[in-house]
């Protein structure tokens, strides 16, 4: 008897949200491959790099389920026989180089060329003059590509919200793709997949969703709700029972909640705790703590990293919307505040003894 629900365009992202990106990819791999192979049009991919460390490219290359070889050899789009994610243009891996690479990109991306186009952007957009590729400003590359794209995906914290290049004092005027599009009058939605770096499962699933027409439902910051709809601290952190009992770590490696160390889980929406990294082995909170890289305003809004989140909702473990719901929350808050105080006090005592 078949226990798993049938995969359709409608429930594609819903199932991804329920199961977590990685489990969804594993469970529905053959159905996803089939759905992509039935797509009518071939989708050209243009992957542009602005102000970035190329970490998102590396992360994508380390995809594990499916891995990059499977992506390039087993998942073909429509009747083209071509892989789902073989960018026509991607500086770090495309086989052509120099003027040939630029010419091929322009030809395949030009209006009138058969197929549809998905633009993937890695890295922030800076003011004119700071990033020039093949003699042309990155802003012009991006504007031209954005104008003809059928779908736009910004990957990683820098392309989504500006990331580290946009940190104070932001000397190059760095910003994310949506902000740049607003500035130059391109009025089309940008699917923001943040994190530093982007998670390959998020990206592979989003590309597949776009191609089969299962457009992801986005939150107010342009993020797919399927991946970024949950507050990590309130909904999915396995260390939450420690928080509720007031057991806090002060150093990586100790057992307990990382709140006192400065964990930003209480103000971060992401599915990291379910999905994890590197073949589902571990994630930031397991090895240290969350620094909030899925959120707009990062890193400034989350600095200093090693300081507990100060706002009231985070301290109470509930948001303002649920604060009025009764005494239960207040009682829990009392336990938590007591726990936090106890941990901070015992830490001070330890420091004196050292
Ligand atoms: S503070 Fe961090 S480690 Fe502690 S429960 Fe919240 S998200 Fe988990
Ligand atoms: S756990 Fe936090 S810091 Fe780590 S990748 Fe997820 S959002 Fe970023």
Short mmCIF file of C-alpha atoms and ligand atoms in Angstrom, two decimals:
data_model
loop_
_atom_site.label_atom_id
_atom_site.label_comp_id
_atom_site.label_asym_id
_atom_site.label_seq_id
_atom_site.Cartn_x
_atom_site.Cartn_y
_atom_site.Cartn_z
CA UNK A 1 0.00 0.00 0.00
CA UNK A 2 1.34 3.47 -0.99
CA UNK A 3 1.58 5.58 2.18
CA UNK A 4 3.22 8.70 0.80
CA UNK A 5 0.95 11.32 -0.78
CA UNK A 6 1.11 11.69 -4.56
CA UNK A 7 3.38 14.54 -5.66
CA UNK A 8 1.58 17.26 -7.61
CA UNK A 9 2.40 20.80 -8.64
CA UNK A 10 0.05 22.06 -5.94
CA UNK A 11 1.51 20.12 -3.03
CA UNK A 12 5.18 20.24 -4.16
CA UNK A 13 6.31 22.99 -1.79
CA UNK A 14 3.80 21.98 0.91
CA UNK A 15 5.35 18.52 1.16
CA UNK A 16 8.84 20.05 1.10
CA UNK A 17 7.82 22.24 4.06
CA UNK A 18 6.27 19.38 6.02
CA UNK A 19 9.11 16.93 5.53
CA UNK A 20 12.10 19.27 5.40
CA UNK A 21 13.96 19.90 2.14
CA UNK A 22 16.37 16.99 2.43
CA UNK A 23 13.87 14.29 3.42
CA UNK A 24 11.52 15.50 0.69
CA UNK A 25 14.26 15.29 -1.93
CA UNK A 26 15.17 11.78 -0.82
CA UNK A 27 11.59 10.49 -0.64
CA UNK A 28 10.35 12.01 -3.88
CA UNK A 29 13.52 11.92 -5.95
CA UNK A 30 12.13 9.76 -8.79
CA UNK A 31 8.85 11.74 -8.92
CA UNK A 32 10.78 15.05 -9.07
CA UNK A 33 13.03 13.69 -11.84
CA UNK A 34 9.91 12.58 -13.76
CA UNK A 35 8.12 15.92 -13.27
CA UNK A 36 11.15 17.86 -14.54
CA UNK A 37 11.51 15.52 -17.54
CA UNK A 38 7.90 16.29 -18.49
CA UNK A 39 8.42 20.07 -18.57
CA UNK A 40 7.50 21.49 -21.99
CA UNK A 41 10.19 24.17 -22.35
CA UNK A 42 13.91 23.97 -21.79
CA UNK A 43 15.03 26.41 -19.12
CA UNK A 44 18.26 28.30 -19.70
CA UNK A 45 20.19 29.12 -16.55
CA UNK A 46 22.34 32.20 -16.23
CA UNK A 47 24.24 32.27 -12.92
CA UNK A 48 25.78 35.68 -12.25
CA UNK A 49 28.30 36.45 -9.51
CA UNK A 50 28.49 39.87 -7.88
CA UNK A 51 30.22 40.76 -4.59
CA UNK A 52 30.59 37.31 -3.04
CA UNK A 53 33.10 34.80 -1.71
CA UNK A 54 31.77 32.09 -4.12
CA UNK A 55 30.76 30.02 -1.10
CA UNK A 56 27.28 29.48 -2.58
CA UNK A 57 28.82 27.95 -5.72
CA UNK A 58 30.90 25.64 -3.50
CA UNK A 59 27.84 24.74 -1.45
CA UNK A 60 25.87 23.94 -4.62
CA UNK A 61 28.75 21.78 -5.87
CA UNK A 62 28.56 19.85 -2.60
CA UNK A 63 24.89 18.91 -3.04
CA UNK A 64 24.44 15.37 -1.80
CA UNK A 65 20.89 14.20 -2.47
CA UNK A 66 21.00 14.36 -5.44
CA UNK A 67 24.72 15.03 -5.83
CA UNK A 68 26.15 17.22 -8.57
CA UNK A 69 26.93 14.26 -10.87
CA UNK A 70 23.34 13.07 -10.58
CA UNK A 71 22.08 16.62 -11.16
CA UNK A 72 24.17 16.90 -14.30
CA UNK A 73 23.51 13.43 -15.70
CA UNK A 74 20.19 12.08 -14.41
CA UNK A 75 17.73 14.97 -14.13
CA UNK A 76 16.99 16.21 -17.63
CA UNK A 77 14.60 18.98 -18.59
CA UNK A 78 11.73 18.16 -20.95
CA UNK A 79 12.74 16.54 -24.22
CA UNK A 80 16.01 18.53 -24.39
CA UNK A 81 18.06 15.73 -22.83
CA UNK A 82 19.92 18.50 -21.02
CA UNK A 83 20.43 18.53 -17.23
CA UNK A 84 18.26 20.54 -14.85
CA UNK A 85 21.12 22.68 -13.65
CA UNK A 86 23.66 23.16 -16.40
CA UNK A 87 24.10 26.91 -16.48
CA UNK A 88 24.68 28.45 -19.91
CA UNK A 89 26.81 30.88 -17.97
CA UNK A 90 28.46 30.47 -14.59
CA UNK A 91 31.90 32.02 -14.26
CA UNK A 92 33.38 29.38 -11.99
CA UNK A 93 32.37 26.28 -13.96
CA UNK A 94 31.29 27.04 -17.54
CA UNK A 95 33.54 25.37 -20.10
CA UNK A 96 33.90 28.42 -22.39
CA UNK A 97 35.97 31.40 -21.34
CA UNK A 98 36.60 35.04 -22.20
CA UNK A 99 34.68 36.62 -25.06
CA UNK A 100 33.28 33.23 -26.17
CA UNK A 101 31.57 32.75 -22.79
CA UNK A 102 30.07 36.24 -22.98
CA UNK A 103 28.89 35.74 -26.57
CA UNK A 104 27.23 32.39 -25.77
CA UNK A 105 25.50 33.96 -22.80
CA UNK A 106 24.19 36.86 -24.86
CA UNK A 107 22.97 34.54 -27.65
CA UNK A 108 21.19 32.09 -25.37
CA UNK A 109 19.75 34.80 -23.20
CA UNK A 110 18.63 36.99 -26.10
CA UNK A 111 14.91 37.54 -26.68
CA UNK A 112 13.67 35.14 -29.32
CA UNK A 113 15.99 32.24 -28.40
CA UNK A 114 13.79 29.17 -27.78
CA UNK A 115 13.24 28.16 -24.16
CA UNK A 116 12.63 30.00 -20.91
CA UNK A 117 15.17 31.65 -18.63
CA UNK A 118 15.98 31.46 -14.96
CA UNK A 119 18.45 33.97 -13.60
CA UNK A 120 20.38 32.88 -10.50
CA UNK A 121 22.35 35.57 -8.69
CA UNK A 122 25.10 35.00 -6.13
CA UNK A 123 26.64 37.99 -4.37
CA UNK A 124 25.61 41.55 -3.59
CA UNK A 125 25.14 44.40 -6.06
CA UNK A 126 27.50 47.31 -5.49
CA UNK A 127 27.56 50.87 -6.75
CA UNK A 128 28.94 51.41 -10.21
CA UNK A 129 32.65 50.78 -10.67
CA UNK A 130 33.26 48.22 -7.93
CA UNK A 131 32.52 45.03 -9.89
CA UNK A 132 33.35 44.77 -13.58
CA UNK A 133 33.09 41.54 -15.58
CA UNK A 134 34.31 41.32 -19.19
CA UNK A 135 34.63 45.10 -19.29
CA UNK A 136 31.02 45.65 -18.24
CA UNK A 137 29.71 46.73 -14.87
CA UNK A 138 27.97 43.96 -12.90
CA UNK A 139 24.94 46.23 -12.55
CA UNK A 140 24.52 46.31 -16.34
CA UNK A 141 24.94 42.51 -16.61
CA UNK A 142 22.28 42.07 -13.95
CA UNK A 143 19.85 44.63 -15.36
CA UNK A 144 20.01 43.15 -18.86
CA UNK A 145 19.57 39.58 -17.60
CA UNK A 146 16.85 40.57 -15.13
CA UNK A 147 14.79 42.27 -17.82
CA UNK A 148 14.38 39.10 -19.90
CA UNK A 149 14.33 36.49 -17.10
CA UNK A 150 11.18 34.41 -16.62
CA UNK A 151 12.23 33.69 -13.03
CA UNK A 152 14.85 35.18 -10.71
CA UNK A 153 16.44 33.35 -7.77
CA UNK A 154 18.83 35.20 -5.42
CA UNK A 155 21.04 32.73 -3.56
CA UNK A 156 22.84 33.28 -0.26
CA UNK A 157 22.74 36.14 2.22
CA UNK A 158 24.68 38.60 -0.06
CA UNK A 159 22.40 38.36 -3.12
CA UNK A 160 19.24 38.35 -1.02
CA UNK A 161 19.84 41.15 1.48
CA UNK A 162 23.39 42.46 0.94
CA UNK A 163 25.11 40.21 3.49
CA UNK A 164 28.66 40.90 4.61
CA UNK A 165 29.45 43.30 1.70
CA UNK A 166 26.58 45.50 2.95
CA UNK A 167 27.69 45.47 6.61
CA UNK A 168 28.35 48.86 8.22
CA UNK A 169 29.82 51.15 6.97
CA UNK A 170 28.99 49.53 3.61
CA UNK A 171 31.63 51.51 1.67
CA UNK A 172 30.58 50.16 -1.76
CA UNK A 173 26.83 50.71 -1.31
CA UNK A 174 26.17 46.95 -1.52
CA UNK A 175 22.57 45.70 -1.63
CA UNK A 176 20.51 42.64 -2.50
CA UNK A 177 18.97 41.89 -5.89
CA UNK A 178 15.37 42.89 -4.97
CA UNK A 179 16.54 46.29 -3.78
CA UNK A 180 18.58 46.76 -6.95
CA UNK A 181 15.61 45.77 -9.13
CA UNK A 182 13.50 48.40 -7.36
CA UNK A 183 16.19 51.00 -7.98
CA UNK A 184 16.39 50.30 -11.73
CA UNK A 185 12.64 49.77 -12.22
CA UNK A 186 12.52 46.01 -12.82
CA UNK A 187 9.20 44.96 -11.46
CA UNK A 188 9.35 41.19 -11.05
CA UNK A 189 9.44 38.90 -8.05
CA UNK A 190 12.78 37.66 -6.76
CA UNK A 191 12.80 34.32 -4.93
CA UNK A 192 15.20 34.89 -2.04
CA UNK A 193 17.02 31.82 -0.72
CA UNK A 194 19.30 33.21 1.99
CA UNK A 195 21.75 31.50 4.37
CA UNK A 196 25.50 31.87 4.29
CA UNK A 197 26.03 29.90 2.13
CA UNK A 198 22.85 28.85 0.33
CA UNK A 199 21.80 25.28 1.12
CA UNK A 200 22.02 23.08 -2.02
CA UNK A 201 18.75 21.27 -1.22
CA UNK A 202 16.90 24.60 -1.07
CA UNK A 203 18.36 25.61 -4.40
CA UNK A 204 17.79 22.33 -6.26
CA UNK A 205 14.20 22.18 -5.02
CA UNK A 206 13.51 25.81 -5.92
CA UNK A 207 14.90 25.35 -9.45
CA UNK A 208 12.76 22.22 -9.89
CA UNK A 209 9.68 24.01 -8.48
CA UNK A 210 10.13 26.95 -10.87
CA UNK A 211 10.57 24.66 -13.88
CA UNK A 212 7.50 22.53 -13.19
CA UNK A 213 5.39 25.61 -12.40
CA UNK A 214 5.05 24.95 -8.65
CA UNK A 215 5.89 28.55 -7.80
CA UNK A 216 6.87 28.78 -4.12
CA UNK A 217 4.74 30.76 -1.69
CA UNK A 218 6.98 33.60 -0.43
CA UNK A 219 7.05 35.46 2.89
CA UNK A 220 7.36 39.25 3.30
CA UNK A 221 11.12 39.03 2.67
CA UNK A 222 10.74 37.02 -0.54
CA UNK A 223 11.77 33.69 1.08
CA UNK A 224 9.97 30.41 0.29
CA UNK A 225 7.76 29.79 3.33
CA UNK A 226 8.44 26.07 2.89
CA UNK A 227 12.04 26.59 4.03
CA UNK A 228 11.90 29.81 6.04
CA UNK A 229 8.43 29.75 7.58
CA UNK A 230 9.40 28.43 11.01
CA UNK A 231 11.02 30.21 13.94
CA UNK A 232 13.85 27.85 14.80
CA UNK A 233 13.73 28.44 18.56
CA UNK A 234 9.93 28.20 18.94
CA UNK A 235 9.20 25.41 16.52
CA UNK A 236 12.06 23.06 15.65
CA UNK A 237 15.16 23.39 17.84
CA UNK A 238 16.06 20.08 19.53
CA UNK A 239 17.72 22.07 22.35
CA UNK A 240 14.48 23.83 23.28
CA UNK A 241 13.74 21.46 26.22
CA UNK A 242 17.03 22.64 27.78
CA UNK A 243 15.97 26.27 27.34
CA UNK A 244 12.64 25.61 29.02
CA UNK A 245 14.41 23.96 31.97
CA UNK A 246 17.02 26.73 32.21
CA UNK A 247 20.01 24.56 31.26
CA UNK A 248 22.42 26.68 29.28
CA UNK A 249 25.87 26.06 27.84
CA UNK A 250 28.59 28.64 28.12
CA UNK A 251 31.05 26.95 25.77
CA UNK A 252 30.72 24.88 22.57
CA UNK A 253 30.71 21.18 23.37
CA UNK A 254 28.73 21.45 26.61
CA UNK A 255 25.22 19.98 26.82
CA UNK A 256 22.37 22.51 26.90
CA UNK A 257 20.71 25.42 25.14
CA UNK A 258 23.02 27.98 23.49
CA UNK A 259 20.94 31.04 24.41
CA UNK A 260 23.43 32.46 26.92
CA UNK A 261 26.29 32.07 24.44
CA UNK A 262 24.36 34.34 22.06
CA UNK A 263 22.30 31.93 19.91
CA UNK A 264 20.10 33.90 17.51
CA UNK A 265 17.59 31.04 17.03
CA UNK A 266 14.85 33.02 18.85
CA UNK A 267 14.86 35.70 16.13
CA UNK A 268 15.65 33.47 13.15
CA UNK A 269 13.29 31.75 10.71
CA UNK A 270 14.83 28.74 8.98
CA UNK A 271 14.57 24.96 8.73
CA UNK A 272 18.28 24.38 9.51
CA UNK A 273 17.54 22.22 12.56
CA UNK A 274 15.55 19.77 10.41
CA UNK A 275 17.66 19.81 7.28
CA UNK A 276 21.20 20.20 8.55
CA UNK A 277 24.31 20.35 6.37
CA UNK A 278 26.84 18.05 4.70
CA UNK A 279 24.64 15.03 4.07
CA UNK A 280 22.45 15.76 7.05
CA UNK A 281 25.35 15.36 9.50
CA UNK A 282 25.26 18.50 11.61
CA UNK A 283 24.41 22.21 11.72
CA UNK A 284 25.56 25.40 13.44
CA UNK A 285 23.67 24.92 16.72
CA UNK A 286 25.05 21.40 17.16
CA UNK A 287 28.61 22.62 16.84
CA UNK A 288 28.22 26.10 18.33
CA UNK A 289 25.11 28.31 17.86
CA UNK A 290 22.97 30.09 15.27
CA UNK A 291 24.10 33.56 14.14
CA UNK A 292 20.92 34.33 12.16
CA UNK A 293 22.17 34.29 8.57
CA UNK A 294 18.71 33.68 7.08
CA UNK A 295 17.48 37.13 8.07
CA UNK A 296 17.50 40.57 6.40
CA UNK A 297 19.79 43.00 8.22
CA UNK A 298 22.39 40.33 8.94
CA UNK A 299 25.15 40.66 10.15
CA UNK A 300 24.67 44.13 11.75
CA UNK A 301 21.28 43.36 13.29
CA UNK A 302 22.74 40.22 14.90
CA UNK A 303 26.00 41.68 16.21
CA UNK A 304 27.71 41.11 18.52
CA UNK A 305 27.21 37.42 17.85
CA UNK A 306 28.37 36.30 21.29
CA UNK A 307 25.77 38.23 23.27
CA UNK A 308 22.33 36.88 24.21
CA UNK A 309 19.35 38.19 22.25
CA UNK A 310 18.06 41.06 24.36
CA UNK A 311 14.48 41.58 23.18
CA UNK A 312 11.59 40.58 25.42
CA UNK A 313 9.90 38.09 23.08
CA UNK A 314 13.13 36.20 22.68
CA UNK A 315 13.76 36.09 26.44
CA UNK A 316 10.25 34.83 27.04
CA UNK A 317 10.36 32.33 24.23
CA UNK A 318 7.04 33.57 22.81
CA UNK A 319 6.23 36.32 20.37
CA UNK A 320 4.18 39.45 21.10
CA UNK A 321 1.29 37.97 19.15
CA UNK A 322 0.92 35.12 21.62
CA UNK A 323 1.83 36.95 24.83
CA UNK A 324 -1.81 37.55 25.77
CA UNK A 325 -2.76 33.91 25.59
CA UNK A 326 -2.76 33.19 29.29
CA UNK A 327 -0.90 32.31 32.39
CA UNK A 328 0.76 29.25 30.92
CA UNK A 329 3.08 31.46 28.88
CA UNK A 330 3.79 33.62 31.90
CA UNK A 331 4.64 30.60 34.04
CA UNK A 332 6.94 29.23 31.35
CA UNK A 333 8.52 32.66 31.02
CA UNK A 334 9.19 32.71 34.77
CA UNK A 335 11.03 29.41 34.55
CA UNK A 336 13.02 30.61 31.58
CA UNK A 337 14.01 33.95 33.09
CA UNK A 338 15.00 32.13 36.26
CA UNK A 339 17.05 29.73 34.16
CA UNK A 340 18.76 32.52 32.24
CA UNK A 341 19.56 34.39 35.49
CA UNK A 342 20.91 31.20 37.06
CA UNK A 343 23.13 30.48 34.07
CA UNK A 344 24.44 34.05 33.86
CA UNK A 345 25.09 34.16 37.61
CA UNK A 346 26.83 30.79 37.69
CA UNK A 347 28.93 31.89 34.72
CA UNK A 348 30.04 35.01 36.59
CA UNK A 349 30.93 32.89 39.59
CA UNK A 350 32.97 30.54 37.37
CA UNK A 351 34.79 33.50 35.85
CA UNK A 352 35.73 34.77 39.35
CA UNK A 353 37.00 31.34 40.36
CA UNK A 354 39.16 31.00 37.23
S1 LIG B 1 18.39 29.61 22.06
FE1 LIG B 1 19.22 28.49 20.27
S2 LIG B 1 19.92 26.50 21.11
FE2 LIG B 1 18.56 27.42 22.65
S3 LIG B 1 16.55 26.57 22.18
FE3 LIG B 1 16.68 28.53 21.13
S4 LIG B 1 17.41 28.03 19.06
FE4 LIG B 1 17.82 26.25 20.36
S1 LIG B 2 21.63 27.63 11.92
FE1 LIG B 2 21.51 29.88 11.87
S2 LIG B 2 23.61 30.56 11.38
FE2 LIG B 2 23.47 28.38 10.82
S3 LIG B 2 22.94 28.38 8.62
FE3 LIG B 2 21.01 28.24 9.82
S4 LIG B 2 20.33 30.39 10.03
FE4 LIG B 2 22.50 30.46 9.43
#
